[in-house]
């Protein structure tokens, strides 16, 4: 028992009260009597003291109810098989062993950015490859209840291979094919590579304005947040906003200061926030976000918290729960589904099965996702009727949980 108590002292700082709570109580007992391999859980999330055992009808419910996916990176949807095909086609200096490592989701995941860099530098040499990735994921997403999806894609790392116009055209071809074949609507959000320069960001926005498309609806920013503050790219966001493009930013993702979330909201004009977890370090900012009706596209399989929280801490301490308690509007997304070993339906299921949200709260999140989507008001009204009616119908058929 001494060894177990020592383990509970490990983990990120600022959790002493939690450790004292679990060291002699329910959670301590739960984890050391009921743990099993995380590989059996969606997204490799840890077992949770909030866990609900779901029967087949409940699992089917999460697969079926219609929803939107608004936080999904195109390169994070590529399957292992397609990855290997494209490696061979591009004659990239990437071995099968390396590809297998890319798709390994351990108990302390290291994140996916290194995989994206390999794709950009060595593999995605032809725009047609983007079309294939797009179509394949639209088919997969539709199987898991997604009716509308907004893809992030980064051109800056691909411009060594082809023009922005060529890349956008290939993805749009994939979106249109996916809609025709699978009945799922897709849109594009080109994203600033924050590890590149502000000048590269301006180049991206200028390309967007030079080659407008109905499917391209906004500007985002991603890649590693650490030491790459959002205000560095203010000119690019100002230009995009002036042109009428929607704005969203990844902020507060890697445990970085809440100021990045504040900057995204108040300086750069974000209409929604991707991740945003460190806002929980600033109660006044949470109240401000709540009052401004900012919606957060969260990711329950976020690698940072799987890496920094112990298994015992993960579910209870996850900031997604604190965000909801503070009255923030949130909804789950898959982010990089094939890399996270999760699909969109499982992202929603994790919120209920592992993080303890109620079915009523899941329904609220569905409303949030509709309100956050960058579609016209007529479409939102229609979805609010059709999707919520379908959710309610399916929920009414669910058996009681044990």
XYZ file of C-alpha atoms in Angstrom:
402
model
C 0.000 0.000 0.000
C 2.946 2.330 0.570
C 3.892 2.110 -3.119
C 0.360 3.016 -4.166
C 0.330 6.025 -1.843
C 3.607 7.196 -3.346
C 2.155 7.013 -6.829
C -0.633 9.371 -5.800
C 1.959 12.028 -4.981
C 3.096 12.129 -8.588
C 1.702 14.344 -11.344
C 1.404 18.019 -12.214
C 1.639 20.719 -9.540
C -1.369 22.322 -7.881
C -3.196 19.090 -7.042
C -2.401 18.582 -3.338
C -5.997 18.902 -2.193
C -7.090 16.334 -4.743
C -4.377 13.887 -3.686
C -5.393 14.226 -0.061
C -8.974 13.524 -1.069
C -8.182 10.367 -3.017
C -5.434 8.977 -0.807
C -7.799 7.673 1.833
C -11.153 7.520 0.113
C -13.359 6.287 -2.673
C -11.165 7.105 -5.646
C -8.140 5.413 -4.133
C -10.184 2.254 -3.583
C -11.728 2.464 -7.057
C -8.504 2.636 -8.996
C -6.592 -0.020 -7.180
C -9.439 -2.509 -7.287
C -10.886 -1.800 -10.727
C -8.098 -0.696 -13.082
C -7.652 -2.398 -16.420
C -5.717 -1.605 -19.562
C -6.449 1.835 -20.974
C -6.164 0.390 -24.479
C -9.688 -0.988 -24.060
C -11.098 2.536 -23.647
C -11.844 4.918 -26.535
C -8.958 7.309 -27.105
C -6.867 5.458 -24.502
C -8.503 7.526 -21.748
C -8.014 6.182 -18.210
C -10.614 4.337 -16.229
C -12.767 6.758 -14.306
C -14.558 6.749 -10.945
C -17.379 8.426 -12.875
C -17.585 5.536 -15.321
C -20.952 4.211 -16.454
C -21.182 0.755 -17.980
C -23.059 1.206 -21.249
C -25.150 -1.514 -22.832
C -25.439 -2.016 -26.591
C -28.444 0.343 -27.011
C -26.493 3.147 -25.330
C -23.442 2.569 -27.512
C -25.701 2.612 -30.569
C -27.310 5.864 -29.375
C -23.977 7.682 -29.385
C -23.280 6.398 -32.889
C -26.642 7.494 -34.271
C -27.735 10.907 -33.088
C -26.926 13.631 -35.668
C -24.250 16.172 -34.862
C -21.592 18.586 -36.106
C -17.830 18.138 -35.881
C -16.171 21.576 -35.744
C -12.687 20.765 -34.479
C -11.037 18.299 -36.814
C -7.642 18.523 -38.536
C -7.614 17.054 -42.019
C -4.162 15.519 -41.592
C -5.285 13.997 -38.289
C -7.906 11.896 -40.079
C -5.584 9.870 -42.309
C -5.768 6.125 -41.773
C -2.701 3.940 -41.313
C -3.406 2.172 -44.606
C -3.712 5.407 -46.559
C -0.622 6.767 -44.823
C 1.394 3.785 -46.060
C -0.054 4.095 -49.574
C 0.975 7.756 -49.751
C 4.438 6.991 -48.382
C 4.940 4.535 -51.218
C 3.451 6.877 -53.813
C 5.653 9.792 -52.744
C 8.712 7.582 -52.204
C 9.108 9.299 -48.844
C 12.013 8.377 -46.527
C 9.610 6.996 -43.929
C 9.693 3.361 -42.839
C 6.746 1.154 -41.970
C 8.102 0.969 -38.424
C 7.967 4.754 -38.179
C 4.392 4.790 -39.473
C 3.432 2.210 -36.852
C 4.985 4.442 -34.199
C 2.990 7.391 -35.511
C -0.209 5.459 -34.886
C 0.766 4.170 -31.440
C -1.281 5.800 -28.702
C 0.467 5.050 -25.431
C -0.574 5.873 -21.901
C 1.504 9.078 -22.056
C 0.844 10.236 -25.657
C 3.400 12.616 -27.140
C 1.007 14.380 -29.499
C 0.602 14.397 -33.250
C 2.540 17.417 -34.502
C 5.590 15.358 -35.479
C 3.321 13.251 -37.691
C 1.960 16.337 -39.416
C 5.477 17.584 -40.102
C 6.422 14.268 -41.711
C 3.343 14.483 -43.921
C 4.121 18.064 -44.942
C 7.813 17.592 -45.567
C 8.011 14.211 -47.238
C 4.661 12.690 -48.165
C 1.903 15.048 -49.334
C 3.561 16.102 -52.556
C 0.429 16.091 -54.706
C -2.804 17.994 -54.005
C -4.802 14.946 -55.119
C -3.655 13.254 -51.927
C -5.669 15.783 -49.935
C -8.783 14.918 -51.931
C -8.403 11.240 -51.035
C -7.948 11.973 -47.317
C -11.002 14.230 -47.348
C -13.336 11.736 -49.004
C -12.204 8.877 -46.797
C -12.837 10.764 -43.583
C -16.204 12.081 -44.695
C -17.266 8.462 -45.228
C -15.974 7.492 -41.790
C -17.469 10.502 -39.993
C -20.898 9.892 -41.519
C -20.854 6.339 -40.158
C -20.505 7.820 -36.658
C -23.366 10.309 -36.791
C -21.647 13.406 -38.192
C -23.819 15.367 -40.621
C -21.661 18.500 -40.880
C -17.893 18.896 -40.518
C -15.428 21.788 -40.604
C -11.874 20.774 -41.451
C -8.746 22.662 -40.444
C -5.947 22.501 -42.989
C -2.500 24.114 -43.098
C -1.045 25.259 -46.387
C 2.150 26.895 -45.080
C 3.906 23.575 -44.544
C 2.740 22.277 -47.928
C 3.628 25.261 -50.108
C 6.972 23.661 -51.005
C 4.921 21.133 -52.997
C 1.949 22.999 -54.490
C 0.048 26.276 -54.512
C -2.718 27.254 -52.092
C -5.190 27.288 -54.958
C -4.299 23.733 -55.983
C -4.566 22.427 -52.415
C -7.876 24.137 -51.776
C -9.297 22.906 -55.073
C -8.364 19.296 -54.276
C -9.957 19.402 -50.818
C -13.121 21.028 -52.154
C -13.381 18.288 -54.765
C -13.242 15.837 -51.868
C -15.888 17.757 -49.917
C -18.255 17.760 -52.866
C -17.672 14.085 -53.561
C -18.211 13.258 -49.901
C -21.459 15.185 -49.789
C -22.724 13.530 -52.955
C -21.797 10.020 -51.833
C -22.432 10.124 -48.087
C -24.776 13.046 -47.409
C -22.353 14.861 -45.117
C -21.624 18.566 -45.638
C -18.033 19.761 -45.262
C -16.377 23.163 -45.009
C -12.787 24.421 -44.752
C -10.875 26.525 -42.248
C -7.332 27.283 -43.451
C -5.127 27.665 -40.394
C -2.077 29.684 -39.488
C 0.992 27.636 -38.627
C 1.983 29.397 -35.419
C 5.458 27.849 -35.577
C 6.012 29.823 -38.796
C 6.346 33.600 -39.063
C 3.675 36.320 -38.993
C 4.625 36.999 -42.603
C 3.739 33.412 -43.504
C 0.366 33.957 -41.836
C -0.251 37.077 -43.910
C 0.710 35.167 -47.039
C -1.909 32.529 -46.185
C -4.677 35.086 -45.712
C -3.730 36.890 -48.923
C -3.965 33.570 -50.768
C -7.387 32.984 -49.229
C -8.570 36.377 -50.424
C -7.068 35.879 -53.888
C -8.792 32.492 -54.275
C -12.156 32.708 -52.483
C -14.425 29.671 -52.363
C -17.849 29.141 -50.846
C -16.512 26.172 -48.889
C -13.722 28.202 -47.258
C -15.418 29.995 -44.396
C -12.895 31.124 -41.807
C -9.376 31.351 -40.426
C -7.864 29.357 -37.572
C -4.484 28.880 -35.945
C -2.844 25.713 -34.666
C 0.430 23.842 -34.164
C 2.460 24.214 -30.988
C 1.186 26.982 -28.745
C 4.224 27.102 -26.442
C 6.276 30.262 -27.120
C 4.041 31.130 -30.084
C 1.582 33.651 -28.666
C -1.528 34.434 -30.721
C -0.952 38.207 -30.752
C 2.070 37.655 -33.009
C -0.397 37.089 -35.840
C -2.721 40.034 -35.265
C -2.244 41.434 -38.772
C -3.387 38.209 -40.395
C -6.477 37.977 -38.192
C -7.303 41.648 -38.711
C -7.106 41.198 -42.484
C -9.279 38.065 -42.374
C -11.916 39.714 -40.191
C -12.030 42.777 -42.445
C -12.726 40.438 -45.367
C -15.685 38.885 -43.549
C -14.085 35.555 -42.649
C -14.979 33.786 -39.416
C -12.289 33.490 -36.726
C -11.379 30.696 -34.316
C -8.150 30.032 -32.423
C -6.489 27.138 -30.657
C -5.649 28.589 -27.234
C -5.064 27.237 -23.744
C -4.309 23.812 -25.200
C -0.862 22.910 -23.851
C -1.235 24.259 -20.332
C -0.230 27.697 -21.588
C -1.267 30.891 -19.811
C -4.950 31.854 -19.821
C -3.854 35.131 -21.418
C -3.768 33.320 -24.771
C -7.494 32.622 -24.445
C -8.157 36.229 -23.466
C -6.122 37.490 -26.427
C -8.017 35.209 -28.803
C -11.362 36.479 -27.546
C -10.757 40.173 -26.935
C -7.962 41.164 -29.309
C -8.249 38.823 -32.282
C -12.040 38.486 -32.372
C -12.455 34.727 -32.012
C -16.074 33.673 -32.413
C -15.307 30.371 -30.779
C -12.270 28.847 -29.049
C -10.634 25.507 -29.783
C -9.613 23.839 -26.486
C -9.372 26.834 -24.105
C -8.763 24.755 -20.973
C -6.509 27.152 -19.060
C -9.335 29.659 -18.870
C -10.180 27.713 -15.700
C -7.187 29.403 -14.034
C -9.009 32.748 -14.261
C -12.575 32.786 -12.867
C -13.133 36.380 -14.023
C -12.238 35.428 -17.586
C -14.619 32.474 -17.422
C -17.406 34.821 -16.375
C -16.485 37.123 -19.254
C -16.570 34.248 -21.765
C -19.905 33.089 -20.373
C -21.380 36.572 -20.615
C -20.074 36.944 -24.182
C -21.588 33.556 -25.109
C -18.261 32.211 -26.398
C -18.469 28.518 -27.297
C -15.540 26.145 -26.749
C -14.816 23.232 -29.087
C -13.167 20.905 -26.575
C -11.387 17.591 -27.045
C -11.773 14.988 -24.267
C -8.828 12.982 -25.665
C -6.481 15.984 -25.538
C -2.948 14.613 -25.268
C -1.654 17.201 -22.799
C -3.894 16.133 -19.924
C -3.519 12.442 -20.673
C 0.215 13.054 -20.428
C 0.350 15.294 -17.343
C -2.439 14.006 -15.094
C -2.119 10.624 -13.452
C -4.803 8.085 -14.243
C -6.290 8.731 -10.813
C -6.581 12.453 -11.470
C -7.610 12.579 -15.095
C -11.422 12.413 -14.989
C -11.949 14.401 -11.804
C -9.408 17.116 -12.554
C -10.005 17.500 -16.280
C -10.659 21.207 -16.975
C -13.552 20.355 -19.278
C -15.592 19.581 -16.160
C -14.623 22.869 -14.509
C -15.533 24.764 -17.676
C -19.024 23.288 -17.641
C -19.464 23.969 -13.924
C -18.586 27.620 -14.582
C -21.398 27.876 -17.109
C -19.233 27.866 -20.239
C -20.734 26.470 -23.410
C -18.754 23.446 -24.565
C -19.136 20.514 -26.938
C -16.801 17.579 -27.725
C -14.813 16.946 -30.892
C -12.384 14.313 -32.149
C -9.525 16.680 -33.180
C -7.172 14.101 -34.768
C -9.336 10.990 -34.727
C -7.067 8.363 -36.239
C -4.087 9.585 -34.232
C -6.126 9.729 -31.000
C -7.678 6.295 -31.681
C -11.152 7.752 -31.376
C -14.083 8.658 -33.596
C -16.537 11.515 -33.156
C -19.216 9.324 -31.585
C -16.690 8.088 -29.040
C -15.691 11.672 -28.223
C -19.287 12.365 -27.202
C -19.504 9.034 -25.428
C -16.404 9.813 -23.335
C -18.127 12.925 -22.027
C -20.983 10.766 -20.710
C -19.283 7.469 -19.917
C -15.987 8.679 -18.422
C -16.360 12.364 -17.512
C -19.722 12.108 -15.808
C -21.902 14.480 -17.823
C -25.632 13.756 -17.820
C -27.746 13.013 -20.870
C -29.389 16.412 -20.424
C -25.935 18.019 -20.530
C -25.063 16.055 -23.666
C -28.192 17.489 -25.279
C -27.097 20.984 -24.252
C -23.747 20.339 -25.925
C -25.547 19.346 -29.111
C -27.318 22.717 -29.019
C -23.943 24.402 -28.493
C -22.449 22.661 -31.521
C -25.316 23.846 -33.704
C -24.960 27.414 -32.467
C -21.177 27.300 -32.998
C -21.348 26.046 -36.590
C -20.562 28.591 -39.286
C -23.746 28.131 -41.256
C -26.666 30.453 -41.901
C -29.457 30.937 -39.376
C -31.993 29.064 -41.502
C -29.787 25.970 -41.407
C -29.318 26.276 -37.646
C -33.064 26.486 -37.126
C -33.595 23.404 -39.271
C -30.888 21.434 -37.454
C -32.281 22.530 -34.078
C -35.589 20.973 -35.038
C -34.444 17.877 -36.887
C -31.353 16.954 -34.878
C -32.838 17.593 -31.447
C -36.021 15.739 -32.347
C -33.907 12.770 -33.451
C -31.816 12.985 -30.276
C -34.963 12.998 -28.138
C -36.523 10.123 -30.051
C -33.415 7.969 -29.686
C -32.976 8.931 -26.018
C -36.565 7.959 -25.237
C -35.819 4.418 -26.415
C -32.796 3.946 -24.117
C -33.006 1.428 -21.300
C -32.265 2.601 -17.778
C -28.647 2.366 -16.691
C -27.784 -0.082 -13.940
